[in-house]
Coordinates of C-alpha atoms and ligand atoms in Angstrom, one line a residue:
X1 CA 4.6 -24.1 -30.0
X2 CA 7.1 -22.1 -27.5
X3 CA 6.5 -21.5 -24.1
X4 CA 4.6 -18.5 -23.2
X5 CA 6.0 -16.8 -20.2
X6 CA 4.0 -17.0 -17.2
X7 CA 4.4 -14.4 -14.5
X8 CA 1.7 -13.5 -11.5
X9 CA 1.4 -11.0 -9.0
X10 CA -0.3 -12.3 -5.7
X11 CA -4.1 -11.8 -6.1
X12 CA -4.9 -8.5 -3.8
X13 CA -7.6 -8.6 -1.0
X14 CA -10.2 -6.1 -1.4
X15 CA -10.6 -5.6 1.7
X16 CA -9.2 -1.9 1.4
X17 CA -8.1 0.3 -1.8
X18 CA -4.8 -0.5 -3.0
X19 CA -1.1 1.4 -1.5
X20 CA 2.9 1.7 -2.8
X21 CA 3.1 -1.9 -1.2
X22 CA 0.8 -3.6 -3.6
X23 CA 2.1 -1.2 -6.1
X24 CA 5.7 -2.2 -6.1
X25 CA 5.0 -6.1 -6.7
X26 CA 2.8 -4.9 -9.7
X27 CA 5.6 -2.5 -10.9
X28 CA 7.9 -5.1 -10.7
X29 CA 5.8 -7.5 -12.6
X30 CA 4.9 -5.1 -15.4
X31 CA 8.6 -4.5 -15.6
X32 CA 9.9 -7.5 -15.9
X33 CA 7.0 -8.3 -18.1
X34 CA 7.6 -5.5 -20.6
X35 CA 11.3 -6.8 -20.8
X36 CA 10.3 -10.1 -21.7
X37 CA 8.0 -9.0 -24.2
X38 CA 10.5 -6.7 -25.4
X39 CA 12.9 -9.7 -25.9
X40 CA 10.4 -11.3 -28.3
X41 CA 8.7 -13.3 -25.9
X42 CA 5.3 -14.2 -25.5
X43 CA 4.1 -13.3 -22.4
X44 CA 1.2 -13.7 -20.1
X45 CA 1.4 -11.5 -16.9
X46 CA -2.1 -12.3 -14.5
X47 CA -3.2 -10.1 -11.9
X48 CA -6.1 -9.8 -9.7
X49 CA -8.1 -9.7 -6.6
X50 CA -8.6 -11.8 -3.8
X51 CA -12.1 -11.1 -2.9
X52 CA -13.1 -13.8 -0.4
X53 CA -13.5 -14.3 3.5
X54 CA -14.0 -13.3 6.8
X55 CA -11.7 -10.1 6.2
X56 CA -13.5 -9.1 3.1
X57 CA -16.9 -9.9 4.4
X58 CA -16.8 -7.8 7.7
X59 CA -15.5 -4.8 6.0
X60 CA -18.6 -5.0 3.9
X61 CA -20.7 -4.9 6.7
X62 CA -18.7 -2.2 8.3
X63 CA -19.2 -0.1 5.4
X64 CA -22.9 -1.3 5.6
X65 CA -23.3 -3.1 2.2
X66 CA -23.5 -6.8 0.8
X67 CA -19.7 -8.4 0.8
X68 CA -20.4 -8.7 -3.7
X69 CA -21.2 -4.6 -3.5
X70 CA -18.0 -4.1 -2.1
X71 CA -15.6 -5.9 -3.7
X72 CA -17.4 -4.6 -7.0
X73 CA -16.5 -1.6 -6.0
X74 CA -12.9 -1.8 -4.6
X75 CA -11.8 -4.1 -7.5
X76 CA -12.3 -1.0 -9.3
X77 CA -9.4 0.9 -7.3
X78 CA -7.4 -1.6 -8.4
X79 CA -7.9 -1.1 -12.2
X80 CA -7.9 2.4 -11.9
X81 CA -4.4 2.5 -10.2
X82 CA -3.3 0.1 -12.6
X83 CA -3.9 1.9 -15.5
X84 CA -2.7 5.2 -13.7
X85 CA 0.5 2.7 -13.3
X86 CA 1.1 1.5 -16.9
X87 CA 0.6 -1.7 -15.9
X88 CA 0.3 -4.1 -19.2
X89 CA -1.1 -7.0 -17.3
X90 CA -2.7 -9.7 -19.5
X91 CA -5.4 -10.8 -17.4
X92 CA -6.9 -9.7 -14.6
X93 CA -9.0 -12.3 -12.8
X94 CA -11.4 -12.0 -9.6
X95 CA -12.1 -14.9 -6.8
X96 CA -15.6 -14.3 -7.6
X97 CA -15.4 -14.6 -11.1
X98 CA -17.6 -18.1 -12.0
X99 CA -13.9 -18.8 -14.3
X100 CA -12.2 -19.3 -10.9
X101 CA -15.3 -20.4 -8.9
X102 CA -15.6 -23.6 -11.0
X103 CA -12.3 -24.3 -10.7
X104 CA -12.0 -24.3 -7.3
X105 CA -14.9 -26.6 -6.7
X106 CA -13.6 -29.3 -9.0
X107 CA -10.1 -29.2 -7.4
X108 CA -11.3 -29.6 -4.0
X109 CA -13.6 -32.4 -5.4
X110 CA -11.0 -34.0 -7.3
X111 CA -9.1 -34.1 -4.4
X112 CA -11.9 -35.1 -2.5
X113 CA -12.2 -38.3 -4.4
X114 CA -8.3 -38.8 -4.6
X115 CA -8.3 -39.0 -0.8
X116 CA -6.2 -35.9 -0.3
X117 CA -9.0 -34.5 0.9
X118 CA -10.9 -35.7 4.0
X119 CA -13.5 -34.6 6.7
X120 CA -12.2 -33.8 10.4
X121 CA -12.5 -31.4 13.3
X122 CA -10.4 -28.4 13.6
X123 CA -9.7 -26.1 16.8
X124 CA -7.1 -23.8 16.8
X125 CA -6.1 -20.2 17.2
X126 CA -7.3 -18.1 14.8
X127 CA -6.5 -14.5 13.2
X128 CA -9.5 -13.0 10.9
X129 CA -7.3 -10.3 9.5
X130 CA -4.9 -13.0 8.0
X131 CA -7.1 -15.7 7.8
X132 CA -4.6 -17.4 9.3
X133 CA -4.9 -20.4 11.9
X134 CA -2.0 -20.7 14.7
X135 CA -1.1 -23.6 17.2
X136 CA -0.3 -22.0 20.8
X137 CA 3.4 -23.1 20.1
X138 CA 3.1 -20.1 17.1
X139 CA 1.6 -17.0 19.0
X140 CA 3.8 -14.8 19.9
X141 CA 2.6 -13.4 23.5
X142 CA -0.7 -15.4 22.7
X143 CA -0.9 -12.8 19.6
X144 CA -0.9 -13.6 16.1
X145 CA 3.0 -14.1 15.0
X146 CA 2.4 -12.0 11.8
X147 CA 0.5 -9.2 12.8
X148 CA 0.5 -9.3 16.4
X149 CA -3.1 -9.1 16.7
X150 CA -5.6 -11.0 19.1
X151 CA -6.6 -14.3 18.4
X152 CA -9.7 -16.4 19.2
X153 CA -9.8 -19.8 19.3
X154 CA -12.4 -21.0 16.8
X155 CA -13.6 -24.8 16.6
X156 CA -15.4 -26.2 13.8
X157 CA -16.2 -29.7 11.5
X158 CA -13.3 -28.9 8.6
X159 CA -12.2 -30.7 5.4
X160 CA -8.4 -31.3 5.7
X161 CA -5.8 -31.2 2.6
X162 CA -3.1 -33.9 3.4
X163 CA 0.2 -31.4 3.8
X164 CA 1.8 -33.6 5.8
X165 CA 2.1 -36.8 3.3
X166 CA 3.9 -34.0 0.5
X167 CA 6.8 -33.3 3.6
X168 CA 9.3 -35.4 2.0
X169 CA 8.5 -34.6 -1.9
X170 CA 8.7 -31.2 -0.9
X171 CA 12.0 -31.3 0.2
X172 CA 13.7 -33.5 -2.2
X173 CA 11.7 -30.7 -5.1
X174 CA 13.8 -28.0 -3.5
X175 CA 17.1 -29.9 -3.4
X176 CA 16.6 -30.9 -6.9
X177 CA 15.3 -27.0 -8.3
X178 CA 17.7 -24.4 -6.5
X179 CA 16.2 -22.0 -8.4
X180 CA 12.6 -22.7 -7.0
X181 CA 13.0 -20.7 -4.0
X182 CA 14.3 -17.5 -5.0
X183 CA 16.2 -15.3 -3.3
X184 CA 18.2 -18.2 -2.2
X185 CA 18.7 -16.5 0.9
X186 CA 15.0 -17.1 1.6
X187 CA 14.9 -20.9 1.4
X188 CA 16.6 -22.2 4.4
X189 CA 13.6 -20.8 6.7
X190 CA 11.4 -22.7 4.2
X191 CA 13.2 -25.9 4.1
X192 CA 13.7 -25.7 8.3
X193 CA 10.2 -25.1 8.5
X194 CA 8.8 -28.1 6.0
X195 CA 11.9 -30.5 8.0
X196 CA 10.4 -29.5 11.6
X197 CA 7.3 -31.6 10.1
X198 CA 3.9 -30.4 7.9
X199 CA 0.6 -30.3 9.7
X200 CA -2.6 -31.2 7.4
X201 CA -4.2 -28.0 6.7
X202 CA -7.8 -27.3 7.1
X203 CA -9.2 -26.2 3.8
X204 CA -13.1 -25.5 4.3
X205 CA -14.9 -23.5 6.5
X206 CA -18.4 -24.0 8.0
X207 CA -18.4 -20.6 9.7
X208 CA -17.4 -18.2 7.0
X209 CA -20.5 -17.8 4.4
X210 CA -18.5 -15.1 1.8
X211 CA -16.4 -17.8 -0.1
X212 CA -16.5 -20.5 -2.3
X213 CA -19.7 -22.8 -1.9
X214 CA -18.8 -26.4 -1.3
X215 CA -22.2 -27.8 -2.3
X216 CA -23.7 -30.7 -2.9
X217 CA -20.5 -32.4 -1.9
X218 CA -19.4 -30.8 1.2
X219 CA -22.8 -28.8 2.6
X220 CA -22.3 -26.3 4.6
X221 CA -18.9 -25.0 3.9
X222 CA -17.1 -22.8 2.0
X223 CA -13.5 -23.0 0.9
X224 CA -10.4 -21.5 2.7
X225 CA -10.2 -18.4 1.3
X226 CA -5.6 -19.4 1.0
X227 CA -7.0 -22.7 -1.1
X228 CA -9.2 -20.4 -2.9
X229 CA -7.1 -18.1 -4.1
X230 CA -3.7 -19.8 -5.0
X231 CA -5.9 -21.7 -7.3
X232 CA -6.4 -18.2 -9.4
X233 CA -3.0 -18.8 -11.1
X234 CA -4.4 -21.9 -13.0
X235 CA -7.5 -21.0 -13.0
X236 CA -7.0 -17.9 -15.3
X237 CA -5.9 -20.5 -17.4
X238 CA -8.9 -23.0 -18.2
X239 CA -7.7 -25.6 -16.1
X240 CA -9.2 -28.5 -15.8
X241 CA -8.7 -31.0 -12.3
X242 CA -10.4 -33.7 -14.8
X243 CA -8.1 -33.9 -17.5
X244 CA -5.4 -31.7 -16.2
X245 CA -5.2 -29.8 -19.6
X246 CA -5.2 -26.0 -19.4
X247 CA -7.4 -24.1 -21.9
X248 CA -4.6 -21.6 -22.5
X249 CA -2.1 -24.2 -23.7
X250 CA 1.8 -24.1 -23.5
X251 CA 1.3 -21.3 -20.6
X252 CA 1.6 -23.6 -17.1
X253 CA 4.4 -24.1 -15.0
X254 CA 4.3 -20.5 -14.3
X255 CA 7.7 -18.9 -14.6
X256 CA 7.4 -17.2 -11.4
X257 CA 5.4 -15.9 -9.1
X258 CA 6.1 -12.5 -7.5
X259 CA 5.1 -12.5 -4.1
X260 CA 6.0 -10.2 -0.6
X261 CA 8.0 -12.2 1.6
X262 CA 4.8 -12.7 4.1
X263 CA 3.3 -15.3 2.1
X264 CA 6.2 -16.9 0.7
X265 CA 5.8 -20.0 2.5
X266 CA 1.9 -20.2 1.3
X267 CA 2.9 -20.3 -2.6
X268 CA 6.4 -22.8 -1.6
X269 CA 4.7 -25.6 0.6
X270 CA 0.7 -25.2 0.2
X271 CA 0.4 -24.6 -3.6
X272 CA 3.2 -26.5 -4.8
X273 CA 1.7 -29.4 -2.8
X274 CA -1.6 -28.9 -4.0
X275 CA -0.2 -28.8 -7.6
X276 CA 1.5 -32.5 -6.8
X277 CA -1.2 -33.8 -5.6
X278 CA -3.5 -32.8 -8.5
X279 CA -0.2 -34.4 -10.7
X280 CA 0.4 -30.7 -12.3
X281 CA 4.1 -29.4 -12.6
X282 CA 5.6 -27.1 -10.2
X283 CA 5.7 -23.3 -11.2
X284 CA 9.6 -22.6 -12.0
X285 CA 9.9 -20.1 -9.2
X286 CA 8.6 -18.7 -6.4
X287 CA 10.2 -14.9 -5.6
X288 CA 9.8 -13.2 -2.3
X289 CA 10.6 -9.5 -2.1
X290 CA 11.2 -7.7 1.3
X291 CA 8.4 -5.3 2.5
X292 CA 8.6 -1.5 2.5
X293 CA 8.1 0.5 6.1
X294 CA 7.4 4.3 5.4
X295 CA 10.0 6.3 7.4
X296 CA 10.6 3.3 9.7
X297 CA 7.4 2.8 10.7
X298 CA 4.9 -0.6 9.1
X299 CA 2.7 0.8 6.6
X300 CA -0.4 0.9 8.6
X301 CA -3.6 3.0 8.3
X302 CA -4.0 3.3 12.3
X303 CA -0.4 5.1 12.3
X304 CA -2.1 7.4 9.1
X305 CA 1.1 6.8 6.9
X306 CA -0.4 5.0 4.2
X307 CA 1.3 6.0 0.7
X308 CA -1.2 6.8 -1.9
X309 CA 0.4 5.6 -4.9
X310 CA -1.9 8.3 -7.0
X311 CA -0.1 11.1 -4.9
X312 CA 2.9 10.5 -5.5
X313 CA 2.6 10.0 -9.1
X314 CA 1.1 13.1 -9.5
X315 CA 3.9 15.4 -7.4
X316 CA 6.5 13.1 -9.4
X317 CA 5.3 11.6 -12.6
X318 CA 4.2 7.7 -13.0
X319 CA 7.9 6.7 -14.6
X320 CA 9.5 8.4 -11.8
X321 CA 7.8 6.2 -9.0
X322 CA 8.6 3.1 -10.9
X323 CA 12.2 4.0 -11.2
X324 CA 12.2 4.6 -7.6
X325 CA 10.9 1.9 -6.2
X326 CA 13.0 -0.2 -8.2
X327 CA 16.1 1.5 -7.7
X328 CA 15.8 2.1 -3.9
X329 CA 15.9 -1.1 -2.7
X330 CA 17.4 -4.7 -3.9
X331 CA 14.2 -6.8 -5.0
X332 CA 14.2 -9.2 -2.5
X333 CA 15.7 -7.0 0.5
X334 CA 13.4 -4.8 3.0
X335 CA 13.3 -1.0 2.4
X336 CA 12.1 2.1 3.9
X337 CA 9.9 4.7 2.0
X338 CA 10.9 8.2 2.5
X339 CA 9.7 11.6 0.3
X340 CA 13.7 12.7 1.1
X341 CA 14.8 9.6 -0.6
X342 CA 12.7 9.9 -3.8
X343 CA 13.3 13.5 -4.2
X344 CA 17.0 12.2 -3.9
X345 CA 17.1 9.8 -6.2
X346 CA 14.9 11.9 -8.3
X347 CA 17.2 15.2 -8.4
X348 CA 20.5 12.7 -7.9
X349 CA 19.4 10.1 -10.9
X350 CA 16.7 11.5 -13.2
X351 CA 16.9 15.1 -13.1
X352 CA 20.6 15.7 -13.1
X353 CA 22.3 12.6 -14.3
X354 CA 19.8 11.3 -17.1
X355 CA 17.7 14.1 -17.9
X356 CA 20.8 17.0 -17.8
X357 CA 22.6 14.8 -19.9
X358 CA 20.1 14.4 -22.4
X359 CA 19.6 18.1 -22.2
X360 CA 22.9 19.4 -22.3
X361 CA 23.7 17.2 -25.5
X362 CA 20.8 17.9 -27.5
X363 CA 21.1 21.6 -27.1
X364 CA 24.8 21.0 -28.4
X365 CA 23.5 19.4 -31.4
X366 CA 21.0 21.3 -31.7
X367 CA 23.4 24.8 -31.5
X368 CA 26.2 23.4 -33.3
X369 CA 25.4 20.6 -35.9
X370 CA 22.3 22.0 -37.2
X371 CA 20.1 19.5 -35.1
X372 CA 21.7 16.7 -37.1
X373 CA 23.4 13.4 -35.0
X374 CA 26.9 13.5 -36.2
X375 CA 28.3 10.7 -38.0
X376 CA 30.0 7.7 -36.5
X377 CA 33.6 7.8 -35.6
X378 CA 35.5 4.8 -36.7
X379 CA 35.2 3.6 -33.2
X380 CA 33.9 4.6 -29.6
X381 CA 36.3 5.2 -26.5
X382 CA 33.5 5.4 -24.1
X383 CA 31.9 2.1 -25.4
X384 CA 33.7 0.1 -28.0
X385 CA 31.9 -2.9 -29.1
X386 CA 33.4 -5.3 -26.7
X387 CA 31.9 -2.8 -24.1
X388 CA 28.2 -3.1 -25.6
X389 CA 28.5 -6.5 -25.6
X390 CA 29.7 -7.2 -22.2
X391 CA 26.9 -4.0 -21.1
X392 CA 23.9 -5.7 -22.7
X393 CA 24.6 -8.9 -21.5
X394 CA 24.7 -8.0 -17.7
X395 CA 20.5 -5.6 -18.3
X396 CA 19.7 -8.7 -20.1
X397 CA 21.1 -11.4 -17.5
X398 CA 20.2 -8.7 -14.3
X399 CA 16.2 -8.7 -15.9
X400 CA 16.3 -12.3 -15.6
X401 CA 17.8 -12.3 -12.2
X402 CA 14.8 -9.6 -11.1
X403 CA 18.1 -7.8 -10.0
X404 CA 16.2 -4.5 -11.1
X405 CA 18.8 -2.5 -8.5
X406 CA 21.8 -3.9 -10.2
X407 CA 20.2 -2.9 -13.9
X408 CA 19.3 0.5 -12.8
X409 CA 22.7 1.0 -11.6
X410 CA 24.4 -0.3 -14.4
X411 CA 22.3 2.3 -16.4
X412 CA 22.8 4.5 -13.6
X413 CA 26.5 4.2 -14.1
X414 CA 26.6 4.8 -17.9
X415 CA 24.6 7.9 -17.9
X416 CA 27.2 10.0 -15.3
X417 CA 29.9 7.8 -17.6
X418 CA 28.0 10.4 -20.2
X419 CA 27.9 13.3 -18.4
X420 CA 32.1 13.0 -16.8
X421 CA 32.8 12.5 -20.5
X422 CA 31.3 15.5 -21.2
X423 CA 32.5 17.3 -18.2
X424 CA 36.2 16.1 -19.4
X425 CA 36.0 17.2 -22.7
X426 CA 33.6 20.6 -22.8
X427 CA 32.3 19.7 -26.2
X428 CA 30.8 23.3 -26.2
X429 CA 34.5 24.9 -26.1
X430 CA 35.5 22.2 -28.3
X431 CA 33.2 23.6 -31.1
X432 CA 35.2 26.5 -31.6
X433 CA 38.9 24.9 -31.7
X434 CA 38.5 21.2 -32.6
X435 CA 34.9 20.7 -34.3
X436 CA 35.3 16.7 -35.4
X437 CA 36.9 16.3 -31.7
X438 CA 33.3 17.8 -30.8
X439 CA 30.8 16.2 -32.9
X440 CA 32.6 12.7 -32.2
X441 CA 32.1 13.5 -28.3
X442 CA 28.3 14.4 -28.7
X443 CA 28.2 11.6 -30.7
X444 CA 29.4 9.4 -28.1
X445 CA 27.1 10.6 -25.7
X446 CA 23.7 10.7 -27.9
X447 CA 25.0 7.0 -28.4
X448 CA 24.8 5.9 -24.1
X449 CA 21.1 7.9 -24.2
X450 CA 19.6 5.9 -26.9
X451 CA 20.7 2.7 -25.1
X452 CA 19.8 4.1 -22.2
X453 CA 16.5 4.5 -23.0
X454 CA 16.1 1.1 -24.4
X455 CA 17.0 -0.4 -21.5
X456 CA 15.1 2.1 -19.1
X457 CA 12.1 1.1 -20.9
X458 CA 10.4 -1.5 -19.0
X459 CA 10.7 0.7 -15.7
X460 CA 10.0 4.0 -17.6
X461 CA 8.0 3.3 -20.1
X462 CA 6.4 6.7 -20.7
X463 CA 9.8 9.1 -20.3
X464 CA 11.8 6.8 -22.4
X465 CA 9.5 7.1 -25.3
X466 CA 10.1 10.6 -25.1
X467 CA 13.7 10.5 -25.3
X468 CA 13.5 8.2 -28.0
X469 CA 11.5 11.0 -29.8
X470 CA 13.9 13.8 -29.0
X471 CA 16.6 11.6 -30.0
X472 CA 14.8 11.4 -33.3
X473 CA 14.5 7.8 -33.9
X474 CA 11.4 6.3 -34.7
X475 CA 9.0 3.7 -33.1
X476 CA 9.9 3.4 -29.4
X477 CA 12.4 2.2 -27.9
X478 CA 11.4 -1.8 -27.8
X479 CA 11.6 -1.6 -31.9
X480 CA 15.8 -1.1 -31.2
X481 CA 16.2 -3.8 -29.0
X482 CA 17.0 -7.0 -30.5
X483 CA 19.2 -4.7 -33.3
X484 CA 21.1 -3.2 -30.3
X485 CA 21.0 -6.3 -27.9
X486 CA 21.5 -9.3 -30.4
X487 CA 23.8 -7.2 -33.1
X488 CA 25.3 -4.8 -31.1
X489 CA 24.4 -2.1 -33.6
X490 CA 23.8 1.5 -31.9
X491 CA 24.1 3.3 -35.1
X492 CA 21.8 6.3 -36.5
X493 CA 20.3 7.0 -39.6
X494 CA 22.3 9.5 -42.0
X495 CA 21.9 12.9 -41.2
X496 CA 19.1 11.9 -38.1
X497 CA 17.8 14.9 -36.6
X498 CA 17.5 15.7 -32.9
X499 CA 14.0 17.6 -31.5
X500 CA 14.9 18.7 -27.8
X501 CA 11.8 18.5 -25.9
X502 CA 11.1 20.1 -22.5
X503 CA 13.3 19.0 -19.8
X504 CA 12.0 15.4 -18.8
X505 CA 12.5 15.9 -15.2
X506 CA 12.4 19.4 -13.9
X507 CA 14.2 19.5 -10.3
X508 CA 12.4 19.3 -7.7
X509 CA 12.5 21.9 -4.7
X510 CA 13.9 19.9 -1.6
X511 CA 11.8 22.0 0.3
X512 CA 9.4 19.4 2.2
X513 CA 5.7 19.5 1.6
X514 CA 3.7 20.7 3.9
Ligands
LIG601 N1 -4.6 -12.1 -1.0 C1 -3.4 -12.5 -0.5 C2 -2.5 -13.0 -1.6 C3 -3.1 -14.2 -2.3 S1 -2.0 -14.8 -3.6 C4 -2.7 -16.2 -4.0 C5 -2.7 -11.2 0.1 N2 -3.2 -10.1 -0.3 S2 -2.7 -8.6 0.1 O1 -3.6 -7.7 -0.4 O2 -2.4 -8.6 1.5 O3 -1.4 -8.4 -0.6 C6 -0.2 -8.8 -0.2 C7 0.9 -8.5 -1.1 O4 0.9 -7.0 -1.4 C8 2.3 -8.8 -0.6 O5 2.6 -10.1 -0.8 C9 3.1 -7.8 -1.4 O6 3.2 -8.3 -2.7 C10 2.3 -6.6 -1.4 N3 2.5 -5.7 -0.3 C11 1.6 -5.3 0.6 N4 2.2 -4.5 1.5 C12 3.5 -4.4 1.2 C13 4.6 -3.6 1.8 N5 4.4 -2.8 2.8 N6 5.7 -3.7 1.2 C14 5.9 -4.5 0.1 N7 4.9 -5.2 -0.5 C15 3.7 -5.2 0.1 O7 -1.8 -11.4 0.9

């Protein structure tokens, strides 16, 4: 049986509805998923929701119901927006879901009984909104070092995981897997920080009830809701700490793990050292992406600029927010949220590169050759096959990379390659003097547009189809890809007809909102 690839999205809290930043790793993931699939591989993509501890619990009780009630509830924000999104995610699994639940409680049993595991005291600085314990050394102006929050030292009888005997096997696992830590850029700071010497983390709390119950074994606590959760990404799978065998078979390692850069180090020391102690292989890789400020600022819903991923799918259209957010910024590099820069890229990119294109050459066809795709020169100066080849390889190779930027550009790049060409040779005064000088040139451009859209397809799933349609091919555009990508044949039907649609994206006033 071949390897099913195995991608994941961190596991969202519920503590709030979901915003663009949860949305972009999801994008991502779908995207990246869709290619894969579209590549003929099987695929399993797992989302989900994070739905445990002290963060979770108290905005229950602010909101004045029981911690299940509300993460019933906002779980269901997270759907919704995924469906709004396109998201094709396999599975979807919830912290509170007796699937995971189980699972958990063998682990930390298993572990338990292997030793990794043992019973202690903890007292250390502590931040409830991350859940995250510090060492004074840490703080940052006695404040929490990620959010810059107060603190509060909390004390209490605590089951430890042994990090610090994995220190060396982590290090040598990162030497020997380059690719583990991705972007590369990212792993020194990992590697300093495992070097400068592992502390044993504290895995169970006594003082938070809303989380894993530990009993009979360990009464009285519940499990740290970080131990908790990474679990989730075998968990959806059937494992089982007894026999190690997964229920989903030939799914585990995961492929990769999409993740924002802030919990990087969680899924590159904690999880992969729970995985060797429990004598599981590693995931393949581990990708951080950089976080997203809105107009400068950290996304935050005290400063009110919060961006409602709904919103701006409705001023702009779903496809046109995934493009975005993938285009904008390298995946793996910080960026800043602006309605100037998507109405930018939207006019620049979609509305007058791609969609004018599309447009302009239809309405030639459409005028001039009867609606029909004129037939295939003997060969193409705008992309000979030697081109194709060489174009393919680098969408094909970038997708791999999660270089989504460099793809988008490269398509970027051959759609105003399109609309020069047309610029340079004015196909529409070409009718009139030269008409096989004409119908080879809108040939060569109906040509870049159905490639285009096959490679659009994973971020644009929706518009692409359309252009498919009004290119007048059949099926969508993943049925082309493997003919196009693995032959190199671009070619149309006999006599295919063209059936220009309304314009795909209407420019936008730059006018701001108001
Ligand atoms: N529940 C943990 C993850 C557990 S995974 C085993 C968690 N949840 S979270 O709701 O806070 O989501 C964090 C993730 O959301 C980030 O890692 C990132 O993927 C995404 N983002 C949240 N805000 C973001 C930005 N402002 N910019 C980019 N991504 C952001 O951490």
């Amino acid at each position: 049986m071949t390897k099913t690839y195995f991608l994941t999205t961190p596991i969202y809290y519920v503590n709030d509805v979901p915003h663009v930043g949860h949305a972009y790793t999801t994008i991502a993931a779908d995207t990246l998923a869709r290619w894969k699939r579209m590549r003929g591989e099987k695929v399993l993509f797992l989302t989900g929701t994070d739905e445990h501890g002290a963060k979770i619990a108290k905005a229950a009780e602010t909101a004045g119901v029981t911690p299940q009630a509300w993460t019933d509830k906002v779980v269901e924000s997270f759907r919704e927006l995924w469906k709004v999104l396109n998201i094709t995610h396999d599975d979807f699994i919830r912290t509170t879901e007796d699937r995971h639940e189980k699972v958990v409680r063998a682990i930390f049993k298993k572990l338990m009984d292997s030793g990794d595991i043992y019973k202690g005291a903890y007292e250390d600085w502590y931040c409830v909104p991350c859940e995250s314990f510090w060492s004074t050394t840490q703080l940052v102006d006695k404040k929490c070092p990620d959010c810059g929050r107060p603190v509060e030292k909390l004390q209490e009888e605590s089951y430890f995981f042994k990090l610090s005997a994995y220190q060396d096997r982590l290090l040598v696992h990162y030497d020997q897997n380059p690719g583990f830590l991705q972007p590369a850029h990212r792993a020194p700071e990992i590697r300093s920080f495992v070097k400068g010497g592992l502390r044993d983390l504290s895995v169970s709390r006594s003082k938070v009830k809303w989380g894993v119950p530990l009993e009979p074994f360990a009464p009285g606590h519940t499990v740290y809701v970080w131990f908790d959760a990474l679990i989730n990404y075998v968990s959806a799978l059937g494992f089982d700490p007894a026999t190690g065998a997964f229920q989903k078979p030939d799914v585990w390692p995961a492929d990769v793990h999409l993740v924002g850069k802030e919990i990087f180090r969680f899924h590159t020391v904690i999880w992969p050292a729970m995985l060797m102690a429990l004598g599981v292989p590693l995931p393949k890789k581990v990708f951080a992406h950089g976080w997203w400020t809105v107009e400068g600022e950290k996304m935050s819903k005290s400063t009110g600029n919060v961006v409602d991923p709904h919103q701006v799918a409705a001023e702009f259209g779903v496809d046109a927010l995934r493009y975005f957010l993938l285009r904008e910024v390298p995946f793996g590099s910080d960026g800043d949220y602006s309605r100037k820069a998507l109405l930018g890229r939207y006019n620049a990119e979609l509305a007058n590169s791609l969609g004018n294109l599309l447009n302009r050459v239809l309405n030639l066809i459409e005028k001039n050759c009867a609606g029909e795709i004129p037939a295939a020169p003997p060969s193409s100066d705008l992309l000979d096959a030697a081109a194709l080849k060489e174009w393919t390889r680098s969408v094909d190779e970038g997708y791999d990379r999660l270089a989504f930027t460099e793809v988008l550009q490269t398509i970027q790049e051959l759609t105003s390659r399109g609309n020069q060409y047309v610029n340079e040779k004015e196909p529409w005064k070409l009718v009139k003097t030269d008409a096989p000088a004409a119908a080879r040139c809108l040939y060569e451009v109906v040509r870049l547009l159905k490639l285009a859209a096959v490679a659009l397809h994973p971020v644009m799933p929706t518009v692409t189809v359309e252009i498919w349609k009004q290119l007048g091919e059949s099926g969508t555009p993943s049925d082309a890809v493997a003919r196009i990508f693995d032959q190199g044949d671009l070619s149309f039907s006999p006599g295919q007809k063209v059936a220009k649609g309304s314009p795909l994206f209407p420019r936008k006033d730059v006018s701001p909102v108001v």
